[in-house]
């Protein structure tokens, strides 16, 4: 569950509880014959909102005899040893489960409880088909629709919650989850372990023989039994982080009724021979696995679902062609897969869905199989049942003729990427659209007139520069057909992206405007000195982000002929507006106009030196309820003015000196509670300080939370050397989580509920050696953790489950620091100890050629709070320090700041405050620069006592600065505003 803030909610009082119950159950509870029963039922919900909601929804509009029966069930004593309040809640939730409208709903609910926060609709679909959960449906798409409907019904019953992403669309309250697992264990003989459990012994033989489902999510299993004696088993799921765990050859010999088998993140040189005995198996998932010989899968003749998502193997065996009942094949992001033998795909004659996005097959052109060593796209024409296709075609020349395009139009869903790309945007939010076509400039020349077959059904079109060609690509038109302009229609288009196409001047070579709806992102149509003609700018109903950067435009919208005297532009969905480095920009629109931005939340400007006003003297802004209007207006009208500042804005006054007790290694202010400071020490301890109260709120000494789940390498290391230090502490963007990286292997994640406590959330054995840096970022709306370490790797983890999502390989040296950039590029930068800077896409692919930080040594990187400017600070091997600003798009150093005076044995710490001041600790001093001037602005020694290289950290407003001291502590420096905020907290604390 995700929330901007977390509040402690106690039970309701009696009146509140009844009012909520009555509202959820409906007006029928006021009937004379029902009201007294309803009141007693409400009382049995123990005044807990969750219990009230589930029971009231379950009984809404039911006849009185159902209410009487429900009351009897709620009055029964609970079989669990719980307090009265939670026993009543258990009974209430169990009652809601019993009142679900069908057995399918009940089984779907229990299956959702097994997946919980680790699963998606796609996973639910694969399992449901394998288990035969849905009756009366014939196709995969029909099963998907039924599942989505039932998930919606379960949310309406309050048994499921909304998830935090489109790919993870459901979640489950902890209490509901406990009830679901209790029901599953009792009624369905489910044996389940989660990531915090350790399997010491398998259940006794009789229990295992009755077991129907086994779910082992991150269990600490060191060894598997030779045979799994579960003759009634129909579902087996296991995920293992231990690459040394072996699956015995006869493991499945006594599980011949198995219908669903999911083995995730496991290593197989070959699959266990006993897998061929699973004649009832309908779903096989080997996701995120290292795979060798998988030929034996061809023996599973009843298989309907085969998923090898993100697994590493080079050749898809020809034996896969024997799976004539296969309906869904998922080969997405199998980056090492190079060969699919000719004839395999057309042999899957009833295949309905084929997923290969992110898998780079060299499709062959020749049509006859005996002339080829690899698959051809022409084979897809033989899949007459195909309704969904996701595929990456590197060479547009490998695409067959018009018949292939005609076949594509029969698909309900497709995502087709044609050509080489060096952008990660085509992987972002692709799940939002059903029919997507992604092209590069080279593929346009190959496809030309064949593209017009897509226009009427396509929902998203994206065109990028080919990263294998020079920047002087001269693509001017998407369609080079003068006669096509009057025929172009985009009735379903929701997303149109042109990026890095500096010469593009029109969609079609004839100067007419197509009827388009262009809803998104950067549109680089800049050679004509404007972005949109007025006729197009007035019909952008779904545009969400307007980002114009690094171009020579003079106006955003060109003046149109034949328009009324006053023009109104309505950007009803735009929430993000950024005008960045537009030196020639004069105005938004040169005529009289009004602009409406009802959803605008963020507005950024930089480098718009000629802009005196974003419009004319007749310009007005209306309907901006989501931003501070005065702040927005001042930004819009004064883009050319530099922000006024003085030396007094810099926090230089020492107001607090605190003793930590051990050398401070890392510090970070809370993003919204600006006087809350998290401190990590050399002894592995973390401390949370409230500076306004001068109080140490909580201290967490280092300890290993669950040694048995850690790698054997780490366990052996800690036997001989138990010393461990904090490498980095940092807050998540919303401040609900605190991350800690340690000098050996581990990363800890704490939940911060807003009270005086940090609650253990996740322990991850992240890297072999030290974990040198840690950061939070959002990937497809999911909050993730990024770590780097001595093992030369970057890794991305799910912040809710601890599951590894991506592995970034290819560094030649240990990785010292990382910096996610969540702006246009959506990249992760990494810097190794030799100063090599690499940018990565979020799927783990290297994005651009390596750069080298000044000094070619260990460096850290920061992005300004407004996300406009990028800085590095590092120290070379000979001790010279360099602080530099980078031009993000040209990937070159734009400015090097002067003022470092000493040779350093370690890396200089730096930070940026108020988007305009840089601070760095060097020579037992704190040195300051203005971001626009390379000369040193000022320096202070903070009344002495600083180490040679003090660590520095601004709070978010930039009015406080924390700096470490030589005596195992830290000082707080403030400007006048920061001093007032500390005193306000102190007064508030005294009053309390």
Short mmCIF file of C-alpha atoms in Angstrom, two decimals, residues 164-597:
data_model
loop_
_atom_site.label_atom_id
_atom_site.label_comp_id
_atom_site.label_asym_id
_atom_site.label_seq_id
_atom_site.Cartn_x
_atom_site.Cartn_y
_atom_site.Cartn_z
CA UNK A 164 0.57 1.01 -6.68
CA UNK A 165 1.13 0.36 -10.42
CA UNK A 166 -0.74 -0.76 -13.51
CA UNK A 167 1.37 -3.90 -13.62
CA UNK A 168 0.68 -4.60 -9.92
CA UNK A 169 -2.97 -3.56 -9.82
CA UNK A 170 -4.02 -5.14 -6.53
CA UNK A 171 -2.83 -5.38 -2.96
CA UNK A 172 -4.18 -6.86 0.26
CA UNK A 173 -4.41 -5.54 3.80
CA UNK A 174 -2.23 -7.43 6.29
CA UNK A 175 -5.23 -8.56 8.32
CA UNK A 176 -7.11 -9.76 5.21
CA UNK A 177 -3.96 -11.56 4.09
CA UNK A 178 -3.72 -13.43 7.41
CA UNK A 179 -7.37 -14.50 7.12
CA UNK A 180 -6.88 -15.59 3.51
CA UNK A 181 -3.84 -17.68 4.37
CA UNK A 182 -5.70 -19.22 7.29
CA UNK A 183 -8.56 -20.21 4.98
CA UNK A 184 -6.15 -21.48 2.33
CA UNK A 185 -4.22 -23.59 4.81
CA UNK A 186 -7.35 -25.07 6.38
CA UNK A 187 -9.65 -25.58 3.39
CA UNK A 188 -7.26 -25.86 0.45
CA UNK A 189 -4.28 -27.46 2.20
CA UNK A 190 -1.90 -24.69 1.21
CA UNK A 191 1.64 -24.66 2.57
CA UNK A 192 3.15 -21.17 2.22
CA UNK A 193 6.30 -19.39 3.36
CA UNK A 194 7.24 -15.78 2.70
CA UNK A 195 10.57 -13.99 2.60
CA UNK A 196 10.80 -13.68 6.39
CA UNK A 197 10.23 -17.38 7.04
CA UNK A 198 12.95 -19.98 7.35
CA UNK A 199 12.17 -23.58 6.45
CA UNK A 200 13.82 -25.66 9.16
CA UNK A 201 11.88 -28.85 8.48
CA UNK A 202 9.30 -29.83 5.88
CA UNK A 203 5.83 -30.70 7.25
CA UNK A 204 5.22 -34.31 8.26
CA UNK A 205 4.47 -36.93 5.62
CA UNK A 206 0.68 -36.99 6.15
CA UNK A 207 0.42 -33.22 5.83
CA UNK A 208 2.47 -33.24 2.64
CA UNK A 209 0.32 -35.96 1.11
CA UNK A 210 -2.78 -33.78 1.60
CA UNK A 211 -1.11 -30.63 0.33
CA UNK A 212 -2.69 -29.04 -2.77
CA UNK A 213 -0.54 -25.92 -3.11
CA UNK A 214 2.98 -24.99 -2.07
CA UNK A 215 4.14 -21.37 -2.19
CA UNK A 216 7.78 -20.76 -1.20
CA UNK A 217 8.54 -17.05 -1.58
CA UNK A 218 12.19 -16.34 -0.66
CA UNK A 219 12.41 -19.12 1.93
CA UNK A 220 15.74 -19.86 3.54
CA UNK A 221 15.99 -23.34 2.04
CA UNK A 222 19.42 -24.93 2.02
CA UNK A 223 18.40 -28.28 0.56
CA UNK A 224 15.41 -29.83 -1.19
CA UNK A 225 14.16 -33.38 -0.52
CA UNK A 226 15.03 -36.05 -3.08
CA UNK A 227 11.32 -36.47 -3.81
CA UNK A 228 8.39 -34.20 -3.07
CA UNK A 229 5.81 -36.66 -1.74
CA UNK A 230 2.68 -34.64 -2.62
CA UNK A 231 0.38 -36.77 -4.82
CA UNK A 232 -2.45 -34.17 -4.62
CA UNK A 233 -0.27 -31.16 -5.39
CA UNK A 234 -1.60 -28.95 -8.22
CA UNK A 235 0.40 -25.73 -7.66
CA UNK A 236 4.09 -25.27 -6.83
CA UNK A 237 5.83 -21.89 -6.69
CA UNK A 238 9.39 -21.31 -5.53
CA UNK A 239 11.76 -18.37 -5.77
CA UNK A 240 15.35 -18.75 -4.65
CA UNK A 241 18.18 -16.24 -4.36
CA UNK A 242 20.68 -19.04 -3.77
CA UNK A 243 22.29 -19.97 -7.08
CA UNK A 244 23.87 -23.03 -5.48
CA UNK A 245 20.51 -24.63 -4.56
CA UNK A 246 20.08 -27.84 -6.58
CA UNK A 247 16.81 -29.50 -7.51
CA UNK A 248 17.17 -33.33 -7.26
CA UNK A 249 16.50 -35.36 -10.44
CA UNK A 250 13.44 -37.14 -8.95
CA UNK A 251 12.00 -34.13 -7.15
CA UNK A 252 8.70 -34.24 -9.12
CA UNK A 253 8.32 -38.03 -9.34
CA UNK A 254 5.35 -38.11 -6.93
CA UNK A 255 3.64 -34.89 -8.06
CA UNK A 256 2.10 -36.10 -11.31
CA UNK A 257 -1.13 -34.10 -10.76
CA UNK A 258 0.76 -30.81 -10.83
CA UNK A 259 -0.93 -28.20 -13.05
CA UNK A 260 1.10 -25.05 -12.34
CA UNK A 261 4.87 -24.97 -11.82
CA UNK A 262 6.69 -21.67 -11.26
CA UNK A 263 10.44 -21.71 -10.52
CA UNK A 264 11.81 -18.15 -10.36
CA UNK A 265 15.42 -16.89 -10.10
CA UNK A 266 16.88 -20.38 -10.17
CA UNK A 267 19.89 -21.86 -11.96
CA UNK A 268 19.49 -24.97 -14.14
CA UNK A 269 22.23 -26.45 -16.30
CA UNK A 270 19.42 -28.84 -17.23
CA UNK A 271 15.92 -29.27 -15.84
CA UNK A 272 15.32 -32.24 -13.51
CA UNK A 273 14.38 -35.37 -15.56
CA UNK A 274 11.30 -36.01 -13.41
CA UNK A 275 9.67 -32.91 -14.90
CA UNK A 276 8.68 -35.00 -17.93
CA UNK A 277 6.34 -36.99 -15.63
CA UNK A 278 4.13 -33.92 -15.16
CA UNK A 279 1.61 -34.91 -17.80
CA UNK A 280 -1.12 -32.72 -16.25
CA UNK A 281 1.03 -29.58 -16.29
CA UNK A 282 -0.68 -26.67 -18.05
CA UNK A 283 1.43 -23.71 -16.90
CA UNK A 284 5.24 -23.63 -16.65
CA UNK A 285 7.02 -20.43 -15.60
CA UNK A 286 10.82 -20.30 -15.51
CA UNK A 287 11.26 -16.56 -15.08
CA UNK A 288 14.50 -14.71 -14.19
CA UNK A 289 16.38 -18.01 -14.46
CA UNK A 290 19.80 -19.05 -15.72
CA UNK A 291 18.93 -21.87 -18.11
CA UNK A 292 21.01 -24.47 -19.91
CA UNK A 293 19.34 -27.40 -21.66
CA UNK A 294 15.55 -26.97 -21.65
CA UNK A 295 14.80 -29.51 -24.39
CA UNK A 296 12.75 -31.61 -21.97
CA UNK A 297 10.00 -28.97 -21.97
CA UNK A 298 8.94 -30.38 -25.34
CA UNK A 299 7.68 -33.51 -23.52
CA UNK A 300 4.97 -31.53 -21.68
CA UNK A 301 2.33 -32.07 -24.36
CA UNK A 302 -0.57 -30.52 -22.36
CA UNK A 303 1.22 -27.26 -21.68
CA UNK A 304 -0.89 -24.17 -22.45
CA UNK A 305 1.27 -21.45 -20.87
CA UNK A 306 5.08 -21.25 -21.16
CA UNK A 307 6.83 -18.24 -19.63
CA UNK A 308 10.61 -17.73 -19.80
CA UNK A 309 10.43 -14.02 -18.93
CA UNK A 310 13.85 -12.37 -18.38
CA UNK A 311 15.65 -15.71 -18.37
CA UNK A 312 19.08 -16.25 -19.88
CA UNK A 313 19.46 -18.90 -22.60
CA UNK A 314 20.73 -18.70 -26.16
CA UNK A 315 18.59 -21.11 -28.23
CA UNK A 316 14.91 -21.95 -28.01
CA UNK A 317 14.91 -25.75 -28.62
CA UNK A 318 13.12 -27.03 -31.71
CA UNK A 319 11.29 -29.43 -29.38
CA UNK A 320 9.17 -26.48 -28.19
CA UNK A 321 7.34 -26.90 -31.50
CA UNK A 322 5.76 -30.07 -30.09
CA UNK A 323 3.66 -28.04 -27.65
CA UNK A 324 0.63 -28.01 -29.92
CA UNK A 325 -1.72 -26.94 -27.10
CA UNK A 326 0.30 -23.86 -26.24
CA UNK A 327 -1.80 -20.68 -26.06
CA UNK A 328 0.67 -18.20 -24.55
CA UNK A 329 4.45 -17.98 -25.01
CA UNK A 330 6.37 -15.31 -23.08
CA UNK A 331 9.97 -14.73 -24.21
CA UNK A 332 10.12 -11.08 -23.11
CA UNK A 333 13.51 -9.58 -22.26
CA UNK A 334 15.43 -12.80 -22.90
CA UNK A 335 18.40 -10.69 -23.94
CA UNK A 336 20.72 -13.64 -24.64
CA UNK A 337 18.22 -15.46 -26.85
CA UNK A 338 19.51 -15.32 -30.44
CA UNK A 339 18.08 -18.35 -32.25
CA UNK A 340 14.57 -19.70 -32.72
CA UNK A 341 14.84 -22.62 -35.16
CA UNK A 342 12.74 -22.35 -38.34
CA UNK A 343 9.36 -24.01 -38.04
CA UNK A 344 9.02 -23.76 -34.25
CA UNK A 345 6.63 -20.81 -34.17
CA UNK A 346 4.26 -21.96 -36.95
CA UNK A 347 4.04 -25.37 -35.21
CA UNK A 348 2.27 -23.65 -32.31
CA UNK A 349 -0.88 -23.54 -34.38
CA UNK A 350 -3.32 -22.40 -31.65
CA UNK A 351 -0.99 -19.84 -30.06
CA UNK A 352 -3.00 -16.77 -29.04
CA UNK A 353 -0.40 -14.53 -27.40
CA UNK A 354 3.33 -14.14 -28.17
CA UNK A 355 5.52 -11.80 -26.13
CA UNK A 356 9.06 -11.00 -27.28
CA UNK A 357 9.57 -7.32 -26.41
CA UNK A 358 13.17 -6.69 -25.35
CA UNK A 359 14.38 -9.90 -27.03
CA UNK A 360 16.64 -9.25 -30.01
CA UNK A 361 16.26 -12.07 -32.53
CA UNK A 362 17.98 -11.64 -35.89
CA UNK A 363 14.88 -12.38 -37.95
CA UNK A 364 15.76 -13.85 -41.36
CA UNK A 365 14.28 -12.68 -44.64
CA UNK A 366 14.10 -15.87 -46.68
CA UNK A 367 10.69 -17.51 -46.59
CA UNK A 368 11.65 -21.18 -47.00
CA UNK A 369 12.63 -22.85 -43.73
CA UNK A 370 15.24 -25.12 -45.34
CA UNK A 371 17.17 -22.03 -46.42
CA UNK A 372 17.28 -20.49 -42.97
CA UNK A 373 18.99 -21.07 -39.62
CA UNK A 374 16.68 -18.73 -37.69
CA UNK A 375 13.01 -17.84 -37.55
CA UNK A 376 11.40 -15.46 -40.03
CA UNK A 377 8.64 -12.97 -39.37
CA UNK A 378 6.72 -14.51 -42.25
CA UNK A 379 6.11 -17.52 -39.97
CA UNK A 380 3.84 -15.39 -37.80
CA UNK A 381 1.31 -15.29 -40.63
CA UNK A 382 0.60 -18.97 -39.96
CA UNK A 383 -0.57 -18.25 -36.39
CA UNK A 384 -4.23 -17.79 -37.28
CA UNK A 385 -5.34 -17.65 -33.61
CA UNK A 386 -2.87 -14.93 -32.63
CA UNK A 387 -4.55 -11.96 -30.92
CA UNK A 388 -1.61 -10.35 -29.07
CA UNK A 389 1.96 -9.77 -30.25
CA UNK A 390 4.89 -7.93 -28.72
CA UNK A 391 8.07 -8.06 -30.79
CA UNK A 392 11.32 -6.15 -31.38
CA UNK A 393 12.51 -6.11 -35.00
CA UNK A 394 16.06 -4.77 -35.24
CA UNK A 395 16.21 -4.76 -39.04
CA UNK A 396 13.22 -3.28 -40.85
CA UNK A 397 14.47 -5.03 -43.98
CA UNK A 398 13.57 -8.36 -42.38
CA UNK A 399 9.89 -7.50 -42.44
CA UNK A 400 7.80 -9.26 -45.10
CA UNK A 401 5.41 -7.48 -47.45
CA UNK A 402 1.99 -5.99 -47.02
CA UNK A 403 0.35 -9.27 -46.02
CA UNK A 404 2.23 -9.16 -42.71
CA UNK A 405 0.86 -5.68 -42.00
CA UNK A 406 -2.63 -6.81 -42.91
CA UNK A 407 -2.33 -9.68 -40.43
CA UNK A 408 -1.26 -7.25 -37.72
CA UNK A 409 -4.50 -5.35 -38.10
CA UNK A 410 -6.39 -8.44 -36.91
CA UNK A 411 -4.62 -8.32 -33.54
CA UNK A 412 -6.43 -6.98 -30.51
CA UNK A 413 -3.16 -5.92 -28.89
CA UNK A 414 0.34 -5.33 -30.21
CA UNK A 415 3.57 -3.59 -29.27
CA UNK A 416 5.99 -3.51 -32.20
CA UNK A 417 9.43 -1.92 -31.98
CA UNK A 418 11.23 -1.56 -35.32
CA UNK A 419 14.91 -0.58 -35.58
CA UNK A 420 17.73 0.26 -33.18
CA UNK A 421 17.00 2.61 -30.33
CA UNK A 422 19.12 4.26 -27.69
CA UNK A 423 16.22 5.60 -25.68
CA UNK A 424 14.39 4.01 -22.77
CA UNK A 425 11.14 5.88 -23.33
CA UNK A 426 9.69 3.15 -25.50
CA UNK A 427 9.79 0.85 -22.48
CA UNK A 428 8.12 3.43 -20.24
CA UNK A 429 4.36 3.16 -19.70
CA UNK A 430 3.90 0.80 -22.66
CA UNK A 431 1.29 -1.07 -20.63
CA UNK A 432 -1.00 1.97 -20.86
CA UNK A 433 -1.76 1.36 -24.54
CA UNK A 434 -3.04 -1.69 -26.39
CA UNK A 435 -1.59 -0.97 -29.84
CA UNK A 436 1.84 0.65 -30.02
CA UNK A 437 4.20 1.16 -32.94
CA UNK A 438 7.75 2.41 -32.24
CA UNK A 439 10.00 3.36 -35.16
CA UNK A 440 13.37 4.91 -35.85
CA UNK A 441 14.30 7.12 -38.74
CA UNK A 442 15.92 4.30 -40.72
CA UNK A 443 12.85 2.06 -40.45
CA UNK A 444 10.63 4.86 -41.81
CA UNK A 445 12.53 4.73 -45.11
CA UNK A 446 12.02 0.94 -45.33
CA UNK A 447 8.33 0.94 -44.45
CA UNK A 448 7.07 4.16 -46.04
CA UNK A 449 3.55 3.69 -47.49
CA UNK A 450 2.92 0.45 -45.59
CA UNK A 451 2.56 2.46 -42.39
CA UNK A 452 -0.83 3.82 -43.42
CA UNK A 453 -2.34 0.43 -42.53
CA UNK A 454 -1.70 1.22 -38.84
CA UNK A 455 -3.21 4.64 -38.46
CA UNK A 456 -6.87 3.83 -37.80
CA UNK A 457 -6.28 1.42 -34.88
CA UNK A 458 -3.03 2.64 -33.41
CA UNK A 459 -3.10 4.15 -29.91
CA UNK A 460 0.56 5.17 -29.58
CA UNK A 461 3.12 6.12 -32.21
CA UNK A 462 6.70 6.99 -31.26
CA UNK A 463 9.50 7.97 -33.61
CA UNK A 464 13.13 8.31 -32.49
CA UNK A 465 16.50 8.89 -34.05
CA UNK A 466 18.47 5.71 -34.79
CA UNK A 467 21.38 5.67 -32.36
CA UNK A 468 23.67 4.07 -34.96
CA UNK A 469 23.56 7.09 -37.28
CA UNK A 470 25.00 10.56 -36.94
CA UNK A 471 23.12 13.52 -35.50
CA UNK A 472 22.61 15.06 -38.95
CA UNK A 473 19.80 12.68 -39.84
CA UNK A 474 17.56 14.59 -42.23
CA UNK A 475 14.18 12.97 -41.69
CA UNK A 476 11.74 15.78 -42.47
CA UNK A 477 8.49 13.84 -42.84
CA UNK A 478 7.02 10.69 -41.29
CA UNK A 479 5.04 10.04 -44.50
CA UNK A 480 6.59 10.92 -47.85
CA UNK A 481 3.36 10.75 -49.81
CA UNK A 482 1.75 13.94 -51.04
CA UNK A 483 -1.53 12.16 -51.75
CA UNK A 484 -1.81 10.64 -48.26
CA UNK A 485 -2.30 13.85 -46.34
CA UNK A 486 -6.05 14.04 -46.86
CA UNK A 487 -6.47 10.37 -45.93
CA UNK A 488 -4.62 10.35 -42.60
CA UNK A 489 -6.85 9.77 -39.61
CA UNK A 490 -5.91 8.87 -36.04
CA UNK A 491 -9.26 8.15 -34.39
CA UNK A 492 -7.72 6.13 -31.54
CA UNK A 493 -4.33 7.84 -31.16
CA UNK A 494 -3.55 8.75 -27.54
CA UNK A 495 0.21 9.14 -27.65
CA UNK A 496 2.43 10.70 -30.32
CA UNK A 497 6.13 11.19 -29.62
CA UNK A 498 8.77 12.62 -31.96
CA UNK A 499 12.14 12.82 -30.25
CA UNK A 500 15.64 13.81 -31.34
CA UNK A 501 14.47 14.68 -34.87
CA UNK A 502 15.82 18.19 -35.29
CA UNK A 503 14.91 18.47 -39.00
CA UNK A 504 11.34 17.23 -38.77
CA UNK A 505 9.03 19.93 -40.09
CA UNK A 506 5.78 18.09 -40.77
CA UNK A 507 4.06 14.80 -40.28
CA UNK A 508 3.31 14.51 -43.98
CA UNK A 509 5.22 15.95 -46.92
CA UNK A 510 2.26 18.02 -48.05
CA UNK A 511 1.74 21.08 -45.89
CA UNK A 512 -1.56 20.11 -44.30
CA UNK A 513 -2.34 19.11 -40.77
CA UNK A 514 -3.59 15.63 -40.00
CA UNK A 515 -6.45 15.15 -37.63
CA UNK A 516 -4.45 14.10 -34.61
CA UNK A 517 -4.70 13.86 -30.87
CA UNK A 518 -1.16 14.11 -29.55
CA UNK A 519 -1.05 13.40 -25.86
CA UNK A 520 2.48 13.20 -24.61
CA UNK A 521 6.09 14.13 -24.05
CA UNK A 522 8.81 15.89 -26.02
CA UNK A 523 7.92 16.96 -29.54
CA UNK A 524 11.08 18.15 -31.31
CA UNK A 525 9.54 19.95 -34.30
CA UNK A 526 11.76 22.95 -33.87
CA UNK A 527 13.32 23.96 -37.18
CA UNK A 528 10.31 26.12 -38.03
CA UNK A 529 10.82 28.17 -34.82
CA UNK A 530 7.69 26.86 -33.13
CA UNK A 531 6.41 23.62 -31.69
CA UNK A 532 2.77 23.54 -32.75
CA UNK A 533 0.60 25.33 -35.24
CA UNK A 534 -2.32 26.90 -33.39
CA UNK A 535 -4.80 24.46 -34.98
CA UNK A 536 -3.00 21.51 -33.40
CA UNK A 537 -2.28 23.16 -30.03
CA UNK A 538 -5.99 23.71 -29.53
CA UNK A 539 -6.82 19.99 -29.83
CA UNK A 540 -4.44 18.24 -27.44
CA UNK A 541 -6.97 16.90 -24.95
CA UNK A 542 -4.76 14.13 -23.54
CA UNK A 543 -1.33 15.80 -23.47
CA UNK A 544 0.15 15.23 -20.00
CA UNK A 545 3.76 16.42 -20.06
CA UNK A 546 4.98 19.36 -22.14
CA UNK A 547 8.78 19.41 -22.09
CA UNK A 548 10.68 21.57 -24.57
CA UNK A 549 14.44 21.62 -24.24
CA UNK A 550 17.68 22.45 -25.99
CA UNK A 551 16.21 24.01 -29.11
CA UNK A 552 15.96 27.29 -30.98
CA UNK A 553 12.21 27.88 -30.88
CA UNK A 554 11.02 31.47 -30.73
CA UNK A 555 7.46 30.61 -29.72
CA UNK A 556 5.62 27.51 -28.54
CA UNK A 557 2.56 27.99 -30.74
CA UNK A 558 2.59 29.76 -34.08
CA UNK A 559 -0.12 32.23 -34.88
CA UNK A 560 -2.85 30.77 -37.05
CA UNK A 561 -4.67 32.27 -39.97
CA UNK A 562 -8.41 32.67 -39.84
CA UNK A 563 -8.60 32.29 -36.05
CA UNK A 564 -10.77 34.46 -33.86
CA UNK A 565 -9.28 37.57 -32.28
CA UNK A 566 -8.84 35.95 -28.85
CA UNK A 567 -7.66 32.34 -28.77
CA UNK A 568 -8.12 29.92 -25.86
CA UNK A 569 -5.72 27.01 -25.38
CA UNK A 570 -6.93 24.28 -23.02
CA UNK A 571 -4.29 21.86 -21.77
CA UNK A 572 -6.68 19.93 -19.58
CA UNK A 573 -4.39 17.01 -18.74
CA UNK A 574 -0.98 18.70 -18.59
CA UNK A 575 0.51 18.25 -15.12
CA UNK A 576 4.18 18.96 -15.93
CA UNK A 577 5.51 21.94 -17.91
CA UNK A 578 9.22 22.47 -18.44
CA UNK A 579 10.93 25.06 -20.66
CA UNK A 580 14.67 24.35 -20.51
CA UNK A 581 17.52 26.04 -22.34
CA UNK A 582 15.46 27.88 -24.94
CA UNK A 583 17.71 30.91 -25.59
CA UNK A 584 15.58 32.23 -28.48
CA UNK A 585 12.16 31.77 -26.86
CA UNK A 586 10.19 35.03 -26.84
CA UNK A 587 6.63 33.99 -26.02
CA UNK A 588 4.14 31.15 -25.83
CA UNK A 589 1.87 32.57 -28.53
CA UNK A 590 2.23 35.94 -30.24
CA UNK A 591 -1.47 36.72 -30.39
CA UNK A 592 -4.15 37.55 -27.83
CA UNK A 593 -4.95 34.37 -25.91
CA UNK A 594 -5.93 32.60 -22.71
CA UNK A 595 -4.41 29.35 -21.42
CA UNK A 596 -6.08 26.87 -19.07
CA UNK A 597 -3.97 24.39 -17.08
#
